[in-house]
């Protein structure tokens, strides 16, 4: 079945980086965008950006520009999100989510129809 | 502070109907499609409504969405205790060049 399987929980020290993976299965990886959304404990959803697994093109939310890098490895249908210079404010569950795409265009629908289970990243000294 | 405004909580009795509002502006809801997610504690969000009023396969027709101007509404009829969850609206904001969300609404079925 269609699913996104994310890497496990991580504990990082302030100033470190974290890289979360998201392995897709059950569909054509390059046929959909991958979005990254995070949720701090007890808080709402926060969009971080997207990657086009086909072209590798990315777009990041302004808040994270300079600190986030989204990549993909099409050979293993896996997307990655790396966040650097971590602070305690980055403690959150990080979700990857599939976004439908119109053919081979870069036209977005913006909603996500399939979500990973999330990866908890805890930043603590 | 969320870009889209939702009530923090709503409640209603089983079998009744409830609506959840989502207010935005001309740069987001006013010119883009709205979607809604349902989220149970400790789980990932689930798509309920997309393109303002469309339901993905498997979502019962008790859930409906509508949009007018810069506001959107999620409606749930025939409330069940299993509908108790957090609900989030979202859309693209053309000025911010970002997907934006409401702060979420906690639904309690009394």
Coordinates of N, CA and C in Angstrom, one line a residue:
Chain A
X1 N 0.8 -1.2 0.0 CA 0.0 0.0 0.0 C 0.9 1.2 0.0
X2 N 0.2 2.4 -0.3 CA 1.0 3.6 -0.4 C 1.3 4.0 1.1
X3 N 2.6 4.3 1.3 CA 3.0 4.7 2.6 C 4.4 5.5 2.5
X4 N 4.5 6.3 3.6 CA 5.8 7.0 3.8 C 6.3 6.5 5.2
X5 N 7.5 6.0 5.2 CA 8.1 5.5 6.4 C 9.3 6.4 6.8
X6 N 9.1 7.0 8.0 CA 10.2 7.9 8.4 C 11.2 7.2 9.4
X7 N 12.3 7.9 9.5 CA 13.3 7.4 10.4 C 12.8 7.7 11.9
X8 N 13.6 7.1 12.8 CA 13.2 7.2 14.2 C 13.5 8.5 14.9
X9 N 13.1 8.4 16.2 CA 13.3 9.6 17.0 C 14.8 9.9 17.2
X10 N 15.1 11.2 17.4 CA 16.5 11.6 17.6 C 16.6 12.6 18.7
X11 N 17.7 12.6 19.4 CA 18.0 13.5 20.5 C 19.3 14.2 20.1
X12 N 19.2 15.5 20.0 CA 20.3 16.3 19.5 C 20.7 17.4 20.5
X13 N 21.9 17.8 20.5 CA 22.4 18.9 21.4 C 22.2 20.2 20.6
X14 N 22.0 21.3 21.3 CA 21.9 22.6 20.7 C 23.1 22.9 19.8
X15 N 22.8 23.4 18.6 CA 23.9 23.7 17.7 C 24.1 22.6 16.7
X16 N 23.6 21.4 17.0 CA 23.8 20.3 16.1 C 22.9 20.3 14.9
X17 N 23.0 19.3 14.0 CA 22.1 19.1 12.9 C 21.4 17.8 13.0
X18 N 20.3 17.7 12.3 CA 19.5 16.5 12.3 C 19.1 16.2 10.9
X19 N 19.1 14.9 10.5 CA 18.7 14.6 9.1 C 17.6 13.5 9.3
X20 N 16.4 13.8 8.8 CA 15.3 12.9 8.9 C 15.0 12.3 7.5
X21 N 14.8 11.0 7.4 CA 14.5 10.4 6.2 C 13.0 10.0 6.0
X22 N 12.6 9.8 4.8 CA 11.2 9.5 4.5 C 11.2 8.6 3.3
X23 N 11.0 7.3 3.5 CA 11.0 6.4 2.4 C 9.6 6.1 1.8
X24 N 9.4 6.3 0.6 CA 8.1 6.1 -0.1 C 8.0 4.7 -0.7
X25 N 6.8 4.2 -0.6 CA 6.5 2.9 -1.3 C 5.1 2.9 -1.7
X26 N 4.8 2.0 -2.7 CA 3.5 1.8 -3.2 C 3.0 2.8 -4.2
X27 N 3.9 3.7 -4.6 CA 3.5 4.7 -5.7 C 4.8 5.1 -6.4
X28 N 4.7 5.8 -7.5 CA 5.8 6.4 -8.2 C 6.4 7.6 -7.5
X29 N 7.6 7.4 -6.9 CA 8.2 8.4 -6.0 C 8.3 9.8 -6.7
X30 N 8.7 9.8 -8.0 CA 8.9 11.0 -8.7 C 7.6 11.6 -9.2
X31 N 6.5 11.0 -9.0 CA 5.3 11.6 -9.5 C 4.5 12.5 -8.6
X32 N 5.1 12.7 -7.4 CA 4.5 13.5 -6.4 C 5.5 14.4 -5.7
X33 N 5.1 15.5 -5.2 CA 6.0 16.3 -4.3 C 6.0 15.7 -2.9
X34 N 7.1 16.1 -2.2 CA 7.1 15.7 -0.8 C 7.2 17.0 0.0
X35 N 6.3 17.2 0.9 CA 6.3 18.3 1.8 C 6.8 17.9 3.2
X36 N 7.4 18.9 3.9 CA 7.8 18.7 5.3 C 7.1 19.6 6.2
X37 N 6.5 19.1 7.2 CA 5.7 19.9 8.2 C 6.1 19.5 9.6
X38 N 6.2 20.4 10.5 CA 6.6 20.0 11.8 C 5.5 20.5 12.8
X39 N 5.6 19.9 14.0 CA 4.6 20.2 15.0 C 5.3 20.1 16.4
X40 N 5.4 21.3 17.0 CA 6.0 21.3 18.3 C 5.0 20.7 19.3
X41 N 5.5 20.3 20.5 CA 4.6 19.7 21.5 C 3.5 20.6 21.8
X42 N 2.2 20.0 21.7 CA 1.1 20.8 22.0 C 0.7 21.9 21.1
X43 N 1.4 22.1 20.0 CA 1.2 23.2 19.1 C 0.6 22.7 17.8
X44 N 0.4 23.7 16.9 CA -0.2 23.4 15.6 C 0.9 23.0 14.5
X45 N 0.4 22.9 13.3 CA 1.2 22.5 12.2 C 2.0 23.7 11.6
X46 N 3.2 23.4 11.2 CA 4.1 24.5 10.7 C 4.8 23.9 9.4
X47 N 4.5 24.6 8.3 CA 5.1 24.1 7.0 C 6.5 24.5 6.8
X48 N 7.3 23.6 6.4 CA 8.8 23.9 6.2 C 9.2 24.0 4.8
X49 N 8.5 23.3 3.9 CA 8.9 23.4 2.5 C 8.6 22.2 1.7
X50 N 9.0 22.2 0.4 CA 8.8 21.0 -0.4 C 9.9 20.7 -1.3
X51 N 10.0 19.4 -1.8 CA 10.9 19.0 -2.7 C 10.2 18.3 -3.9
X52 N 10.7 18.5 -5.1 CA 10.2 17.8 -6.2 C 11.2 16.6 -6.4
X53 N 10.8 15.4 -6.1 CA 11.7 14.3 -6.2 C 12.2 14.0 -7.6
X54 N 11.4 14.5 -8.6 CA 11.8 14.3 -10.0 C 13.0 15.2 -10.4
X55 N 12.9 16.4 -10.1 CA 13.9 17.4 -10.5 C 14.9 17.7 -9.4
X56 N 14.5 17.4 -8.2 CA 15.3 17.9 -7.0 C 15.0 19.3 -6.6
X57 N 14.2 20.0 -7.3 CA 13.9 21.4 -7.0 C 13.2 21.5 -5.6
X58 N 13.5 22.6 -4.9 CA 13.0 22.8 -3.6 C 12.5 24.2 -3.4
X59 N 11.7 24.3 -2.4 CA 11.2 25.6 -2.0 C 11.0 25.6 -0.5
X60 N 11.7 26.5 0.2 CA 11.7 26.5 1.7 C 10.9 27.7 2.2
X61 N 10.2 27.4 3.3 CA 9.6 28.5 4.1 C 10.7 29.5 4.5
X62 N 10.4 30.8 4.4 CA 11.4 31.8 4.7 C 12.0 31.6 6.1
X63 N 11.2 31.2 7.0 CA 11.7 31.0 8.4 C 12.9 30.1 8.5
X64 N 12.9 29.1 7.5 CA 13.9 28.0 7.6 C 15.0 28.2 6.6
X65 N 14.9 29.2 5.7 CA 15.9 29.3 4.7 C 17.3 29.6 5.3
X66 N 18.3 28.9 4.8 CA 19.6 29.0 5.3 C 19.9 27.9 6.4
X67 N 18.9 27.3 6.8 CA 19.0 26.3 7.9 C 18.5 24.9 7.5
X68 N 17.7 24.8 6.5 CA 17.1 23.6 6.1 C 17.6 23.2 4.7
X69 N 17.7 21.9 4.5 CA 18.1 21.4 3.2 C 17.3 20.1 3.0
X70 N 16.5 20.1 1.9 CA 15.7 19.0 1.5 C 16.4 18.3 0.2
X71 N 16.6 17.0 0.3 CA 17.2 16.3 -0.8 C 16.4 15.0 -1.0
X72 N 16.8 14.3 -2.0 CA 16.2 13.0 -2.3 C 17.1 12.1 -3.0
X73 N 16.9 10.8 -2.8 CA 17.6 9.7 -3.6 C 16.6 8.9 -4.3
X74 N 16.5 9.1 -5.6 CA 15.4 8.4 -6.3 C 15.7 6.9 -6.4
X75 N 16.9 6.5 -6.3 CA 17.3 5.1 -6.4 C 16.7 4.3 -5.3
X76 N 16.4 4.9 -4.2 CA 15.8 4.2 -3.0 C 14.5 4.9 -2.6
X77 N 13.9 5.8 -3.5 CA 12.6 6.4 -3.2 C 12.6 7.1 -1.8
X78 N 13.6 7.8 -1.5 CA 13.7 8.4 -0.2 C 14.0 9.9 -0.2
X79 N 13.2 10.6 0.6 CA 13.5 12.0 0.7 C 14.1 12.3 2.1
X80 N 14.9 13.4 2.2 CA 15.5 13.7 3.4 C 15.3 15.2 3.7
X81 N 15.3 15.5 5.0 CA 15.2 16.9 5.5 C 16.2 17.0 6.6
X82 N 17.2 18.0 6.3 CA 18.2 18.2 7.3 C 18.1 19.6 7.8
X83 N 18.1 19.8 9.1 CA 17.9 21.0 9.8 C 19.1 21.3 10.7
X84 N 19.8 22.4 10.5 CA 21.0 22.7 11.2 C 20.8 23.7 12.3
X85 N 21.9 24.0 13.0 CA 21.9 25.0 14.1 C 20.7 24.9 15.0
X86 N 20.5 23.7 15.5 CA 19.3 23.4 16.3 C 19.3 24.1 17.6
X87 N 18.1 24.5 18.0 CA 17.8 25.1 19.3 C 16.6 24.4 19.9
X88 N 16.4 24.6 21.2 CA 15.3 24.0 21.8 C 13.9 24.2 21.1
X89 N 13.8 25.4 20.4 CA 12.6 25.7 19.7 C 12.4 24.7 18.5
X90 N 13.4 24.0 18.2 CA 13.2 23.0 17.1 C 12.7 21.7 17.5
X91 N 12.5 21.5 18.8 CA 12.0 20.3 19.4 C 10.5 20.1 18.8
X92 N 10.3 19.0 18.1 CA 9.0 18.9 17.4 C 9.0 17.5 16.7
X93 N 7.8 17.1 16.3 CA 7.6 16.0 15.4 C 7.7 16.5 14.0
X94 N 8.5 15.9 13.2 CA 8.7 16.3 11.8 C 8.1 15.2 10.9
X95 N 7.1 15.7 10.1 CA 6.4 14.9 9.2 C 6.8 15.1 7.8
X96 N 6.9 14.0 7.0 CA 6.9 14.2 5.6 C 5.5 13.8 5.1
X97 N 5.1 14.4 4.0 CA 3.8 14.2 3.4 C 3.8 14.3 1.9
X98 N 3.0 13.4 1.3 CA 3.0 13.4 -0.2 C 1.9 14.4 -0.7
X99 N 2.4 15.2 -1.7 CA 1.5 16.2 -2.3 C 1.3 15.8 -3.8
X100 N 0.0 15.7 -4.2 CA -0.3 15.4 -5.6 C 0.3 16.4 -6.5
X101 N 0.6 16.0 -7.7 CA 1.3 16.9 -8.7 C 0.6 16.6 -10.0
X102 N 0.5 17.7 -10.8 CA -0.2 17.6 -12.1 C 0.8 17.2 -13.1
X103 N 0.8 15.9 -13.5 CA 1.7 15.4 -14.5 C 3.2 15.7 -14.2
X104 N 3.9 16.2 -15.1 CA 5.3 16.5 -14.8 C 5.5 18.0 -14.6
X105 N 4.5 18.7 -14.3 CA 4.6 20.1 -14.1 C 5.0 20.4 -12.7
X106 N 5.3 21.7 -12.4 CA 5.6 22.1 -11.1 C 4.3 22.8 -10.5
X107 N 3.2 22.5 -11.0 CA 1.9 23.1 -10.5 C 1.5 22.3 -9.2
X108 N 1.3 23.0 -8.1 CA 1.0 22.4 -6.8 C -0.5 22.5 -6.5
X109 N -0.9 21.5 -5.8 CA -2.2 21.4 -5.1 C -2.1 22.0 -3.7
X110 N -1.0 21.8 -3.1 CA -0.6 22.3 -1.7 C -1.1 21.4 -0.6
X111 N -2.2 20.6 -0.8 CA -2.6 19.7 0.3 C -1.8 18.4 0.2
X112 N -1.7 17.6 1.3 CA -1.0 16.4 1.3 C -2.0 15.2 1.6
X113 N -1.9 14.2 0.8 CA -2.9 13.1 0.9 C -2.4 11.9 1.7
X114 N -1.1 11.8 1.8 CA -0.5 10.7 2.5 C 0.6 11.3 3.4
X115 N 0.6 10.9 4.7 CA 1.6 11.4 5.7 C 2.4 10.3 6.3
X116 N 3.7 10.6 6.6 CA 4.4 9.6 7.4 C 4.0 9.7 8.8
X117 N 4.5 8.8 9.7 CA 4.0 8.8 11.1 C 4.7 9.8 11.9
X118 N 5.7 10.5 11.3 CA 6.4 11.5 12.1 C 7.7 11.0 12.8
X119 N 8.6 11.9 12.9 CA 9.9 11.6 13.6 C 10.1 12.7 14.7
X120 N 10.1 12.3 15.9 CA 10.3 13.2 17.0 C 11.8 13.6 17.1
X121 N 12.1 14.9 17.1 CA 13.4 15.4 17.2 C 13.4 16.2 18.5
X122 N 14.2 15.8 19.5 CA 14.3 16.5 20.7 C 15.7 17.2 20.8
X123 N 15.7 18.5 21.1 CA 16.9 19.2 21.2 C 17.1 19.6 22.6
X124 N 18.1 19.0 23.2 CA 18.4 19.3 24.6 C 19.8 19.0 25.0
X125 N 20.3 19.8 25.9 CA 21.7 19.7 26.3 C 21.8 18.7 27.5
Chain B
X1 N 1.4 32.8 16.5 CA 0.3 33.4 15.9 C 0.1 32.9 14.5
X2 N -1.0 32.2 14.3 CA -1.3 31.5 13.0 C -1.8 32.5 12.0
X3 N -1.5 32.3 10.7 CA -2.0 33.2 9.6 C -3.5 33.0 9.5
X4 N -4.0 31.8 9.6 CA -5.4 31.5 9.5 C -6.0 31.4 10.9
X5 N -7.2 31.9 11.1 CA -7.8 31.9 12.4 C -8.9 30.9 12.6
X6 N -8.8 30.0 13.5 CA -9.8 29.0 13.9 C -10.2 29.2 15.3
X7 N -11.4 28.8 15.7 CA -11.7 28.8 17.1 C -10.9 27.7 17.8
X8 N -10.4 27.9 19.0 CA -9.6 26.9 19.7 C -10.4 25.6 20.0
X9 N -11.7 25.8 20.2 CA -12.5 24.6 20.5 C -13.9 24.8 20.1
X10 N -14.5 23.6 19.8 CA -16.0 23.6 19.6 C -16.5 22.3 20.2
X11 N -17.8 22.3 20.5 CA -18.3 21.0 21.1 C -19.8 20.9 20.7
X12 N -20.2 19.7 20.7 CA -21.6 19.4 20.4 C -21.9 18.0 20.8
X13 N -23.2 17.7 20.9 CA -23.6 16.3 21.3 C -23.6 15.3 20.2
X14 N -23.5 14.1 20.5 CA -23.5 13.0 19.5 C -24.8 13.1 18.7
X15 N -24.6 13.0 17.4 CA -25.7 13.1 16.4 C -26.0 14.5 15.9
X16 N -25.5 15.4 16.6 CA -25.7 16.8 16.2 C -24.7 17.2 15.1
X17 N -24.8 18.5 14.7 CA -23.9 19.0 13.6 C -23.1 20.1 14.3
X18 N -21.8 20.2 13.7 CA -20.9 21.3 14.2 C -20.2 21.9 13.0
X19 N -19.9 23.2 13.1 CA -19.1 23.8 12.0 C -17.9 24.4 12.7
X20 N -16.8 24.4 11.9 CA -15.5 25.0 12.3 C -15.1 26.0 11.3
X21 N -14.9 27.2 11.7 CA -14.6 28.3 10.8 C -13.1 28.5 10.7
X22 N -12.7 29.0 9.5 CA -11.3 29.3 9.2 C -11.3 30.6 8.5
X23 N -10.7 31.6 9.1 CA -10.7 33.0 8.5 C -9.3 33.3 8.1
X24 N -9.2 33.9 6.9 CA -7.9 34.3 6.3 C -8.0 35.7 5.7
X25 N -7.3 35.8 4.6 CA -7.2 37.1 3.9 C -7.2 36.9 2.4
X26 N -7.1 38.0 1.7 CA -7.1 37.9 0.2 C -5.9 37.2 -0.4
X27 N -4.8 37.2 0.4 CA -3.6 36.6 -0.2 C -3.6 35.1 0.1
X28 N -4.5 34.5 0.9 CA -4.5 33.1 1.1 C -5.9 32.5 0.7
X29 N -6.8 32.4 1.6 CA -8.1 31.8 1.3 C -8.8 32.5 0.2
X30 N -8.6 33.9 0.1 CA -9.3 34.6 -0.9 C -8.9 34.3 -2.4
X31 N -7.8 33.6 -2.6 CA -7.4 33.3 -3.9 C -6.8 31.9 -4.1
X32 N -6.9 31.1 -3.1 CA -6.4 29.7 -3.2 C -7.4 28.7 -2.6
X33 N -7.2 27.4 -3.0 CA -8.1 26.4 -2.4 C -7.7 26.1 -0.9
X34 N -8.8 25.7 -0.2 CA -8.6 25.4 1.2 C -8.7 23.9 1.4
X35 N -7.9 23.4 2.3 CA -8.0 22.0 2.7 C -8.1 21.9 4.2
X36 N -8.5 20.7 4.7 CA -8.7 20.4 6.1 C -8.1 19.1 6.5
X37 N -7.5 19.1 7.6 CA -6.9 17.8 8.2 C -7.6 17.5 9.5
X38 N -7.7 16.2 9.8 CA -8.1 15.7 11.1 C -6.9 15.1 11.7
X39 N -6.7 15.4 13.0 CA -5.6 14.8 13.7 C -6.0 14.3 15.1
X40 N -5.7 13.0 15.3 CA -5.9 12.4 16.6 C -4.6 12.5 17.4
X41 N -4.7 12.5 18.7 CA -3.5 12.7 19.5 C -2.5 11.6 19.2
X42 N -1.2 12.0 19.0 CA -0.2 11.1 18.8 C -0.1 10.5 17.4
X43 N -0.9 11.0 16.5 CA -0.9 10.5 15.1 C -0.7 11.6 14.1
X44 N -0.4 11.2 12.9 CA -0.2 12.2 11.8 C -1.6 12.8 11.4
X45 N -1.6 13.9 10.8 CA -2.8 14.5 10.2 C -3.3 13.6 9.1
X46 N -4.6 13.7 8.9 CA -5.3 12.9 7.8 C -6.1 13.9 7.0
X47 N -6.0 13.8 5.7 CA -6.7 14.7 4.8 C -8.2 14.4 4.8
X48 N -9.0 15.5 5.1 CA -10.4 15.4 5.2 C -11.1 16.0 4.0
X49 N -10.7 17.2 3.6 CA -11.2 18.0 2.6 C -10.1 18.6 1.8
X50 N -10.2 18.7 0.5 CA -9.3 19.4 -0.4 C -10.1 20.2 -1.4
X51 N -9.4 21.1 -2.1 CA -10.0 22.0 -3.1 C -11.4 22.5 -2.6
X52 N -11.4 23.0 -1.3 CA -12.5 23.7 -0.7 C -13.6 22.7 -0.2
X53 N -13.9 21.8 -1.1 CA -15.1 21.0 -0.7 C -15.1 19.5 -1.2
X54 N -14.0 19.0 -1.6 CA -13.9 17.7 -2.1 C -13.4 16.7 -1.0
X55 N -13.9 15.5 -1.0 CA -13.5 14.5 0.0 C -12.7 13.4 -0.7
X56 N -11.6 13.1 0.0 CA -10.8 12.0 -0.6 C -11.6 10.7 -0.4
X57 N -11.3 9.7 -1.2 CA -11.9 8.4 -1.1 C -11.8 7.9 0.4
X58 N -13.0 7.4 0.9 CA -13.0 6.9 2.2 C -13.4 7.8 3.3
X59 N -13.5 9.1 3.0 CA -14.0 10.1 3.9 C -15.5 10.2 3.8
X60 N -16.3 9.9 4.9 CA -17.7 9.9 4.8 C -18.3 11.3 4.5
X61 N -19.5 11.2 3.9 CA -20.1 12.5 3.5 C -20.7 13.3 4.6
X62 N -20.5 12.8 5.9 CA -20.8 13.6 7.1 C -19.9 14.8 7.1
X63 N -18.7 14.7 6.5 CA -17.8 15.8 6.5 C -17.9 16.6 5.2
X64 N -18.0 18.0 5.3 CA -18.2 18.8 4.2 C -17.4 20.1 4.3
X65 N -17.0 20.7 3.2 CA -16.3 21.9 3.3 C -16.9 23.0 2.3
X66 N -16.7 24.2 2.7 CA -17.2 25.3 1.9 C -16.3 26.5 2.0
X67 N -16.3 27.4 1.1 CA -15.5 28.6 1.1 C -16.3 29.8 0.5
X68 N -16.2 30.9 1.2 CA -16.8 32.1 0.7 C -15.9 33.3 1.0
X69 N -15.4 34.0 0.0 CA -14.5 35.1 0.2 C -13.2 34.7 0.8
X70 N -13.0 35.2 2.0 CA -11.7 34.9 2.7 C -11.9 34.0 3.9
X71 N -13.1 33.3 3.9 CA -13.3 32.3 5.0 C -13.8 31.0 4.5
X72 N -13.5 30.0 5.3 CA -13.9 28.6 4.9 C -14.5 28.0 6.1
X73 N -15.3 27.0 5.9 CA -16.0 26.3 7.0 C -15.9 24.8 6.7
X74 N -15.7 24.1 7.8 CA -15.7 22.6 7.8 C -17.0 22.2 8.6
X75 N -17.8 21.4 8.0 CA -19.0 21.0 8.6 C -19.0 19.5 8.9
X76 N -19.5 19.1 10.1 CA -19.5 17.7 10.4 C -20.9 17.4 11.0
X77 N -21.6 16.5 10.3 CA -23.0 16.1 10.7 C -23.0 14.7 11.4
X78 N -24.0 14.4 12.1 CA -24.1 13.1 12.7 C -22.9 12.8 13.6
X79 N -22.6 13.7 14.5 CA -21.4 13.6 15.2 C -21.3 12.3 16.0
X80 N -20.1 11.8 16.0 CA -19.8 10.5 16.7 C -18.6 10.8 17.7
X81 N -18.6 10.0 18.7 CA -17.5 10.2 19.7 C -16.1 10.0 19.0
X82 N -16.1 9.2 18.0 CA -14.9 9.0 17.3 C -14.4 10.2 16.4
X83 N -15.2 11.2 16.4 CA -14.8 12.4 15.7 C -14.0 13.4 16.5
X84 N -13.9 13.1 17.8 CA -13.2 13.9 18.7 C -11.7 13.9 18.3
X85 N -11.2 15.1 17.9 CA -9.9 15.3 17.3 C -9.6 16.7 17.2
X86 N -8.4 17.0 16.7 CA -8.0 18.4 16.3 C -8.2 18.5 14.8
X87 N -8.7 19.7 14.4 CA -9.0 19.9 13.0 C -8.2 21.2 12.6
X88 N -7.5 21.1 11.4 CA -6.7 22.2 10.9 C -7.1 22.5 9.5
X89 N -7.2 23.8 9.3 CA -7.4 24.3 7.9 C -6.1 24.8 7.4
X90 N -6.0 24.8 6.1 CA -4.7 25.2 5.5 C -4.9 25.6 4.0
X91 N -4.0 26.4 3.5 CA -4.0 26.9 2.1 C -2.7 27.4 1.8
X92 N -2.5 27.8 0.5 CA -1.3 28.5 0.1 C -1.5 30.0 0.3
X93 N -0.5 30.7 0.8 CA -0.5 32.1 0.9 C 0.4 32.7 -0.2
X94 N -0.2 33.4 -1.1 CA 0.6 33.9 -2.3 C 1.5 35.1 -1.9
X95 N 1.3 35.8 -0.8 CA 2.2 36.8 -0.4 C 3.4 36.3 0.4
X96 N 3.1 35.3 1.2 CA 4.2 34.7 2.0 C 4.9 33.6 1.3
X97 N 4.3 33.2 0.2 CA 4.9 32.0 -0.6 C 5.1 30.8 0.3
X98 N 4.1 30.5 1.0 CA 4.1 29.4 2.0 C 2.8 28.8 2.2
X99 N 2.8 27.5 2.5 CA 1.5 26.9 3.0 C 1.3 27.4 4.4
X100 N 0.1 27.8 4.7 CA -0.2 28.4 6.0 C -1.4 27.5 6.6
X101 N -1.4 27.5 7.9 CA -2.4 26.7 8.6 C -3.1 27.5 9.7
X102 N -4.3 27.1 10.0 CA -4.9 27.6 11.2 C -4.3 27.0 12.5
X103 N -4.6 27.6 13.6 CA -4.1 27.1 14.9 C -4.6 25.8 15.4
X104 N -5.7 25.4 14.7 CA -6.3 24.1 15.1 C -7.5 24.3 16.0
X105 N -8.5 23.4 15.8 CA -9.7 23.5 16.6 C -9.9 22.1 17.2
X106 N -10.0 22.1 18.5 CA -10.3 20.8 19.2 C -11.8 20.6 19.3
X107 N -12.2 19.5 18.7 CA -13.7 19.1 18.7 C -13.9 18.1 19.9
X108 N -14.9 18.5 20.7 CA -15.3 17.6 21.8 C -16.8 17.2 21.5
X109 N -17.0 15.9 21.5 CA -18.3 15.4 21.4 C -18.8 15.0 22.7
X110 N -19.8 15.8 23.3 CA -20.2 15.7 24.6 C -21.0 14.4 24.9

